[in-house]
Amino acid sequence: MDENDLVRRIRAKARRRGSRDLVMGIGDDCAIFHPPGASEDWLLTTDLVIEDVHFRRDWHPAAGVGYRVLARGLSDIAAMGGAPRYCLLSLALAPWTDARWVNNFFRGFLDLARRHQTVLAGGDLARAAKLTCDIVLCGSAPRGRALRRDGARPGDHIYVSGVLGGSSLGLRTRRGKAWKVHLRPEPRLALGRHLAKTLKATAAMDLSDGLSLDLRRLCLASGVAASLDREPPVFPGATIADALDGGEDYELLFTLPPLAKPPASFQGVSLTRIGVIRKGKPGAVELLGRPLQPRGWDHFRGM
Ligand SMILES: [Mg+2]
């Protein structure tokens, strides 16, 4: 079983007559809800952050944990080309957490929330053996304009923002600039909106689990295959494996129509063409003519 299989099974069971207002259910970075009569769609996403799975208390400072919890959710809103509005945070504190840790956690969390005009609107508190957070983000996008994973078509060009592998390198070395980008990834919100509004991206998602796995997911959603004709740009000092398979870079992966002419960078973040979407077995990805195995992060692999 892997995460894709599990999501497929849950989605099959959850599919009922459903609500006509739910434009996109399970299977993208966010669900898309269209409130009847509104000029905007709502974007909804939730993410878990668990001690010893997503962070270690002896490695990660509390402010960094708080920042990253919110950054994960914001990045999913960015992936849809949306603007964040509100968030809900449920937090189960572990026996080791003290008032200072909690204060620092919220300092990191709320600094980022303010920077992106995201209001903490509620949540829940509990205790657990390991510190556990669940973040729910609500954002908005102009009606029918949210970016999705399922719009890539053969002939579209594949791009990534920024450089990849820094977070993975940072987690390994825990120093320097790589550790900083691991602790403080920048959700690409302005870029996401630019992709939706100006560059007319056909598909997009955020790179949370590694390019090799996330590109496969985008291709599966779109029913297409992909050929990468160059390696992705690699964070200085990181390996190509960090860039392909290391997760948590929170850069955007997107596709543009063949004739699109994107700038080389947007607000100081590089936009690099790495390949092309093609017809073929859905989800099949090649790098320089060889199959690229999806080795990115999967909680359920081998279960
Ligand atoms: Mg995502």
Coordinates of C-alpha atoms and ligand atoms in Angstrom, one line a residue:
M1 CA 0.0 0.0 0.0
D2 CA 1.2 3.5 -0.7
E3 CA -0.3 6.9 -0.1
N4 CA -1.8 7.1 -3.6
D5 CA -3.6 3.7 -3.2
L6 CA -4.9 4.7 0.2
V7 CA -6.2 8.1 -1.1
R8 CA -7.9 6.3 -4.0
R9 CA -9.6 3.8 -1.7
I10 CA -10.8 6.6 0.7
R11 CA -12.0 8.6 -2.3
A12 CA -14.0 5.7 -3.7
K13 CA -15.8 5.3 -0.4
A14 CA -16.4 9.0 0.2
R15 CA -17.9 9.5 -3.2
R16 CA -21.6 9.8 -2.6
R17 CA -24.2 11.8 -4.5
G18 CA -22.3 14.6 -2.9
S19 CA -22.8 18.3 -2.9
R20 CA -22.9 20.1 -6.3
D21 CA -21.1 23.0 -4.6
L22 CA -18.0 20.8 -4.1
V23 CA -16.0 21.5 -7.3
M24 CA -13.0 19.4 -6.3
G25 CA -13.0 16.8 -3.5
I26 CA -10.3 14.5 -2.4
G27 CA -7.1 14.4 -4.5
D28 CA -5.7 17.9 -5.0
D29 CA -3.7 20.3 -2.8
C30 CA -7.0 21.8 -1.6
A31 CA -10.7 20.9 -1.9
I32 CA -12.6 23.6 -3.9
F33 CA -16.0 24.7 -2.6
H34 CA -18.2 27.1 -4.5
P35 CA -20.6 28.9 -2.2
P36 CA -23.8 29.4 -4.3
G37 CA -23.9 32.9 -5.9
A38 CA -20.4 33.9 -4.7
S39 CA -17.8 35.4 -7.1
E40 CA -15.1 33.4 -5.4
D41 CA -14.4 29.7 -4.7
W42 CA -13.2 28.6 -1.2
L43 CA -10.1 26.5 -0.9
L44 CA -9.8 24.1 2.0
T45 CA -6.8 22.1 3.1
T46 CA -5.6 20.3 6.3
D47 CA -2.2 19.0 7.3
L48 CA -0.8 17.0 10.2
V49 CA 2.5 17.8 11.9
I50 CA 3.6 15.1 14.4
E51 CA 6.6 14.9 16.7
D52 CA 9.2 12.4 15.5
V53 CA 7.5 12.2 12.1
H54 CA 7.7 15.8 10.9
F55 CA 10.0 17.3 13.5
R56 CA 12.2 16.3 16.4
R57 CA 12.1 18.4 19.5
D58 CA 15.9 18.1 20.1
W59 CA 16.5 19.5 16.5
H60 CA 13.7 21.9 15.7
P61 CA 13.3 25.1 17.7
A62 CA 9.7 25.7 18.8
A63 CA 9.3 28.9 16.6
G64 CA 10.4 26.8 13.6
V65 CA 7.9 24.1 14.3
G66 CA 5.1 26.8 14.5
Y67 CA 6.2 28.5 11.3
R68 CA 6.4 25.2 9.4
V69 CA 3.0 24.0 10.6
L70 CA 1.4 27.1 9.0
A71 CA 3.8 27.1 6.0
R72 CA 2.6 23.7 5.0
G73 CA -1.0 24.8 4.8
L74 CA -0.1 28.1 3.1
S75 CA 1.9 26.2 0.5
D76 CA -1.2 24.2 -0.5
I77 CA -3.2 27.5 -1.0
A78 CA -0.3 28.8 -3.1
A79 CA -0.4 25.6 -5.2
M80 CA -4.0 26.4 -6.1
G81 CA -3.2 30.1 -7.0
G82 CA -5.3 31.2 -4.0
A83 CA -5.1 33.8 -1.2
P84 CA -5.2 32.6 2.4
R85 CA -7.9 33.9 4.6
Y86 CA -8.5 31.9 7.8
C87 CA -6.9 29.0 9.6
L88 CA -7.8 26.7 12.5
L89 CA -5.1 25.1 14.6
S90 CA -5.6 22.0 16.7
L91 CA -2.7 21.3 19.0
A92 CA -2.1 18.3 21.3
L93 CA 0.7 19.1 23.7
A94 CA 3.2 16.4 24.8
P95 CA 4.2 15.9 28.5
W96 CA 7.5 17.7 27.8
T97 CA 6.0 20.9 26.4
D98 CA 6.3 24.0 28.7
A99 CA 4.9 27.5 28.5
R100 CA 8.0 28.8 26.9
W101 CA 7.9 26.2 24.1
V102 CA 4.2 27.0 23.4
N103 CA 5.0 30.8 23.4
N104 CA 7.8 30.3 20.9
F105 CA 5.7 28.0 18.8
F106 CA 2.9 30.7 18.5
R107 CA 5.5 33.4 17.8
G108 CA 6.7 31.5 14.7
F109 CA 3.2 30.6 13.7
L110 CA 1.6 34.1 14.2
D111 CA 4.5 36.0 12.6
L112 CA 4.0 34.0 9.4
A113 CA 0.2 34.4 9.7
R114 CA 0.4 38.1 9.9
R115 CA 2.8 38.3 7.0
H116 CA 0.2 36.6 4.8
Q117 CA -3.0 38.2 6.3
T118 CA -4.2 34.8 7.6
V119 CA -6.4 35.0 10.7
L120 CA -6.2 32.3 13.3
A121 CA -10.0 31.8 13.7
G122 CA -10.2 28.8 16.1
G123 CA -8.9 25.3 17.0
D124 CA -8.7 22.8 19.8
L125 CA -6.3 21.9 22.5
A126 CA -5.5 18.5 24.0
R127 CA -2.7 16.4 25.4
A128 CA -1.0 13.4 23.8
A129 CA 2.1 11.3 24.1
K130 CA 3.7 13.1 21.2
L131 CA 3.1 16.7 20.2
T132 CA 0.6 16.7 17.3
C133 CA -0.7 19.7 15.3
D134 CA -3.5 19.7 12.7
I135 CA -3.7 22.9 10.6
V136 CA -6.8 23.7 8.5
L137 CA -6.4 26.5 6.0
C138 CA -9.2 28.3 4.2
G139 CA -8.3 30.5 1.2
S140 CA -10.1 31.9 -1.8
A141 CA -9.6 32.1 -5.5
P142 CA -11.7 33.8 -8.3
R143 CA -14.5 31.5 -9.3
G144 CA -13.4 28.6 -11.5
R145 CA -9.8 29.9 -11.6
A146 CA -8.1 27.8 -9.0
L147 CA -5.1 25.9 -10.3
R148 CA -5.4 22.1 -10.1
R149 CA -3.3 19.0 -10.7
D150 CA -5.5 17.6 -13.4
G151 CA -5.1 20.2 -16.2
A152 CA -1.7 19.2 -17.7
R153 CA -2.0 18.3 -21.4
P154 CA 0.5 16.6 -23.8
G155 CA 2.9 19.3 -25.1
D156 CA 2.7 21.5 -22.0
H157 CA 6.1 22.5 -20.6
I158 CA 7.0 21.5 -17.0
Y159 CA 8.5 24.1 -14.7
V160 CA 9.7 24.3 -11.1
S161 CA 10.2 27.4 -9.0
G162 CA 13.4 28.0 -7.0
V163 CA 16.0 25.3 -6.3
L164 CA 15.3 21.9 -4.8
G165 CA 16.9 19.7 -2.2
G166 CA 17.7 22.5 0.3
S167 CA 15.3 21.3 3.0
S168 CA 16.6 17.7 2.8
L169 CA 20.2 18.9 3.0
G170 CA 19.2 21.2 5.9
L171 CA 17.7 18.3 7.8
R172 CA 20.8 16.2 7.4
T173 CA 23.4 18.9 8.3
R174 CA 21.2 21.2 10.5
R175 CA 23.4 24.2 9.7
G176 CA 23.8 27.1 7.4
K177 CA 21.4 28.3 4.7
A178 CA 20.0 24.9 4.1
W179 CA 18.8 24.6 7.8
K180 CA 17.3 28.0 7.5
V181 CA 15.3 27.1 4.4
H182 CA 14.3 23.8 6.1
L183 CA 13.0 25.8 9.1
R184 CA 11.5 28.7 7.2
P185 CA 10.3 27.6 3.8
E186 CA 8.7 30.5 1.9
P187 CA 5.2 29.6 0.7
R188 CA 5.0 30.8 -2.9
L189 CA 1.7 32.6 -2.6
A190 CA 2.4 35.5 -4.9
L191 CA 3.8 33.2 -7.5
G192 CA 0.8 30.9 -7.3
R193 CA -1.6 33.8 -8.0
H194 CA 0.7 35.0 -10.9
L195 CA 0.6 31.5 -12.4
A196 CA -3.2 31.4 -12.2
K197 CA -3.9 35.0 -13.3
T198 CA -1.2 36.0 -15.7
L199 CA 0.8 32.9 -16.9
K200 CA -2.4 30.8 -17.3
A201 CA -0.8 27.6 -15.9
T202 CA -2.6 24.5 -16.9
A203 CA -1.7 22.6 -13.7
A204 CA 0.2 23.2 -10.5
M205 CA 1.0 21.6 -7.1
D206 CA 3.4 22.3 -4.4
L207 CA 6.5 20.1 -3.9
S208 CA 6.0 18.7 -0.4
D209 CA 7.1 15.1 -0.9
G210 CA 9.8 15.4 -3.6
L211 CA 9.8 16.0 -7.3
S212 CA 9.9 12.3 -8.3
L213 CA 6.8 11.5 -6.4
D214 CA 4.9 14.8 -6.8
L215 CA 5.3 14.9 -10.6
R216 CA 4.0 11.4 -10.7
R217 CA 0.9 12.5 -8.8
L218 CA 0.4 15.5 -11.1
C219 CA 0.7 13.2 -14.1
L220 CA -1.7 10.6 -12.6
A221 CA -4.3 13.4 -11.9
S222 CA -4.0 14.7 -15.4
G223 CA -3.9 11.2 -17.1
V224 CA -0.5 12.0 -18.8
A225 CA 3.2 11.0 -18.7
A226 CA 6.2 13.3 -18.5
S227 CA 9.7 13.6 -19.8
L228 CA 12.3 15.6 -18.0
D229 CA 15.1 16.7 -20.3
R230 CA 17.3 18.2 -17.6
E231 CA 17.9 17.7 -13.9
P232 CA 16.0 20.2 -11.7
P233 CA 18.1 23.1 -10.3
V234 CA 19.8 21.9 -7.1
F235 CA 20.3 23.8 -3.9
P236 CA 24.0 24.6 -3.4
G237 CA 25.6 21.6 -1.6
A238 CA 22.6 19.3 -2.0
T239 CA 22.7 16.2 -4.0
I240 CA 20.6 15.4 -7.1
A241 CA 18.8 12.8 -4.9
D242 CA 17.9 15.5 -2.4
A243 CA 16.5 17.5 -5.3
L244 CA 14.5 14.6 -6.8
D245 CA 13.4 12.7 -3.7
G246 CA 13.8 15.0 -0.7
G247 CA 10.6 16.5 0.4
E248 CA 9.5 19.8 2.0
D249 CA 11.0 22.2 -0.4
Y250 CA 7.5 23.8 -0.9
E251 CA 8.4 25.1 -4.3
L252 CA 5.8 25.0 -7.0
L253 CA 5.7 22.5 -9.8
F254 CA 3.6 23.7 -12.7
T255 CA 2.8 23.3 -16.4
L256 CA 2.4 26.0 -19.0
P257 CA 0.9 25.8 -22.6
P258 CA 3.6 25.2 -25.2
L259 CA 3.7 28.8 -26.5
A260 CA 3.8 30.4 -23.0
K261 CA 6.8 32.7 -22.4
P262 CA 7.3 32.9 -18.7
P263 CA 10.0 35.2 -17.2
A264 CA 13.2 33.6 -16.0
S265 CA 12.3 34.6 -12.5
F266 CA 9.4 36.0 -10.5
Q267 CA 10.1 38.3 -7.5
G268 CA 13.6 36.9 -7.2
V269 CA 12.5 33.2 -7.5
S270 CA 13.8 31.4 -10.6
L271 CA 11.3 29.6 -12.9
T272 CA 13.1 26.7 -14.6
R273 CA 11.7 24.6 -17.5
I274 CA 12.7 21.0 -16.8
G275 CA 10.7 19.0 -19.3
V276 CA 7.5 18.3 -21.2
I277 CA 4.2 16.6 -20.7
R278 CA 3.5 13.7 -23.1
K279 CA 1.0 11.1 -23.9
G280 CA 1.8 7.7 -22.3
K281 CA 1.0 5.6 -19.3
P282 CA -0.5 8.0 -16.8
G283 CA 2.0 8.8 -14.1
A284 CA 5.1 7.5 -16.0
V285 CA 8.0 10.0 -15.6
E286 CA 11.3 9.8 -17.4
L287 CA 14.5 11.7 -16.6
L288 CA 17.0 12.0 -19.5
G289 CA 15.4 9.0 -21.2
R290 CA 15.3 6.7 -18.2
P291 CA 12.3 5.9 -15.9
L292 CA 12.3 8.1 -12.8
Q293 CA 11.3 6.0 -9.8
P294 CA 9.0 7.9 -7.4
R295 CA 11.2 7.8 -4.3
G296 CA 9.8 10.8 -2.6
W297 CA 8.4 10.8 0.9
D298 CA 5.5 8.3 1.5
H299 CA 4.3 7.5 5.0
F300 CA 2.7 4.3 3.9
R301 CA 5.2 2.7 1.6
G302 CA 5.7 -0.9 2.5
M303 CA 2.7 -1.1 4.9
Ligands
MG1 MG 0.4 20.0 -1.5

